[in-house]
Amino acid sequence: MGEGEILIVEDEVLILLEIEAGLEEAGFKVCSESNAERALAAFDAEPERFRALIADIRLGPGKSGWDLARYVRAVNPIMPVIYMSGDSAHEWPVKGVPDSIMISKPFFMPQVITALATLLNEQRLIPVS
């Protein structure tokens, strides 16, 4: 489904596998990482490889999903960002990047796919300067 990979960052292995499988089944290419540092290393090595970020907020020790999204958006200001959280959704209006989407856990895979498709479609409508 289009060019580039979806960068998924989730420290809970079963949730990571569920998202990965669901997105691949929907036709997306994915790169999955279990913490922010590994995700940043993959992103820094080849930023143009990625077309969207899906990140849990609490990723264990180190950087959070909030930090990761701000970093990615500093490099690519129109990168679609989807946050997932079981307990941090209330912080999204303050800590989330603009034009992102928050999905509360537990979620259903169609919610993630719909959110991703919506953001990718909106991104195509942004004029390239």
Coordinates of C-alpha atoms in Angstrom, one line a residue:
M1 CA 0.0 0.0 0.0
G2 CA 2.1 2.9 -1.2
E3 CA 5.8 3.5 -0.6
G4 CA 7.6 3.4 2.7
E5 CA 7.2 1.5 6.0
I6 CA 5.2 2.1 9.1
L7 CA 7.4 2.4 12.1
I8 CA 5.7 0.7 15.1
V9 CA 7.1 1.1 18.6
E10 CA 5.6 -1.0 21.3
D11 CA 7.3 -2.6 24.3
E12 CA 4.6 -5.2 24.9
V13 CA 5.5 -8.1 22.5
L14 CA 2.0 -9.5 22.0
I15 CA 0.5 -6.0 21.2
L16 CA 3.5 -5.4 18.8
L17 CA 2.9 -8.6 17.0
E18 CA -0.9 -8.0 16.8
I19 CA -0.3 -4.5 15.2
E20 CA 2.4 -5.8 12.9
A21 CA 0.2 -8.7 11.6
G22 CA -2.8 -6.5 11.2
L23 CA -1.0 -3.8 9.2
E24 CA 0.7 -6.4 7.0
E25 CA -2.6 -8.1 6.4
A26 CA -4.0 -4.6 5.4
G27 CA -1.1 -4.3 2.9
F28 CA 1.3 -2.1 4.8
K29 CA 5.1 -2.7 5.1
V30 CA 6.2 -2.4 8.7
C31 CA 9.3 -2.0 10.8
S32 CA 8.7 -3.0 14.5
E33 CA 10.8 -1.9 17.4
S34 CA 10.4 -2.6 21.1
N35 CA 11.8 0.7 22.5
A36 CA 12.4 4.3 21.5
E37 CA 16.2 4.0 21.2
R38 CA 16.0 1.2 18.6
A39 CA 13.3 3.0 16.8
L40 CA 15.4 6.2 16.7
A41 CA 18.4 4.2 15.4
A42 CA 16.3 2.7 12.5
F43 CA 14.8 6.1 11.8
D44 CA 18.1 8.0 11.8
A45 CA 19.7 5.4 9.5
E46 CA 17.1 6.1 6.8
P47 CA 14.4 8.6 7.7
E48 CA 13.0 8.6 4.1
R49 CA 12.2 4.9 4.5
F50 CA 9.3 5.6 6.9
R51 CA 5.9 7.0 6.0
A52 CA 4.2 7.0 9.5
L53 CA 4.8 6.3 13.2
I54 CA 2.6 4.3 15.5
A55 CA 4.0 4.5 19.1
D56 CA 3.0 3.4 22.5
I57 CA 3.5 6.2 25.1
R58 CA 5.2 4.3 27.9
L59 CA 8.1 2.4 26.4
G60 CA 10.0 1.4 29.5
P61 CA 13.3 3.1 30.5
G62 CA 14.4 5.9 28.2
K63 CA 12.4 8.0 25.8
S64 CA 8.7 7.9 25.6
G65 CA 6.4 7.8 22.7
W66 CA 5.9 11.6 23.1
D67 CA 9.7 12.1 22.8
L68 CA 9.9 9.8 19.8
A69 CA 7.1 11.6 17.9
R70 CA 8.6 15.1 18.5
Y71 CA 11.9 13.8 17.2
V72 CA 10.4 12.3 14.1
R73 CA 8.3 15.4 13.4
A74 CA 11.5 17.6 13.7
V75 CA 12.9 15.7 10.8
N76 CA 9.6 15.2 8.9
P77 CA 7.0 17.8 9.9
I78 CA 4.2 16.1 8.1
M79 CA 4.9 12.5 9.3
P80 CA 1.6 10.9 10.3
V81 CA 1.7 10.0 14.0
I82 CA -0.6 7.6 16.0
Y83 CA -0.2 7.2 19.7
M84 CA -1.5 4.2 21.7
S85 CA -1.9 4.2 25.5
G86 CA -3.6 2.5 28.2
D87 CA -3.3 5.3 30.7
S88 CA -1.8 8.5 29.1
A89 CA -4.5 9.5 26.7
H90 CA -5.5 12.4 28.9
E91 CA -2.0 14.0 28.3
W92 CA -2.4 13.9 24.5
P93 CA -3.7 17.4 24.0
V94 CA -0.6 18.8 25.8
K95 CA 2.2 16.4 24.9
G96 CA 1.1 15.0 21.5
V97 CA 2.3 16.5 18.3
P98 CA -0.2 18.5 16.2
D99 CA -2.5 16.5 13.8
S100 CA -1.8 13.2 15.5
I101 CA -4.3 10.6 16.6
M102 CA -4.6 8.9 20.1
I103 CA -6.0 5.4 20.3
S104 CA -6.7 4.1 23.8
K105 CA -5.9 0.5 24.8
P106 CA -7.5 -1.9 24.5
F107 CA -8.2 -1.2 20.9
F108 CA -9.5 -3.1 17.9
M109 CA -7.1 -3.4 14.9
P110 CA -9.6 -1.7 12.5
Q111 CA -9.3 1.4 14.7
V112 CA -5.5 1.5 14.0
I113 CA -5.9 0.8 10.3
T114 CA -8.6 3.5 9.9
A115 CA -6.6 6.1 11.8
L116 CA -3.5 5.3 9.7
A117 CA -5.4 5.4 6.4
T118 CA -7.0 8.7 7.4
L119 CA -3.7 10.4 8.3
L120 CA -2.0 9.1 5.1
N121 CA -4.8 10.4 3.0
E122 CA -4.7 13.8 4.7
Q123 CA -0.9 13.9 4.1
R124 CA -1.4 13.5 0.4
L125 CA -3.6 16.6 0.4
I126 CA -0.8 18.8 1.8
P127 CA 0.8 20.8 -1.0
V128 CA 4.5 20.2 -1.5
S129 CA 6.5 23.4 -1.4

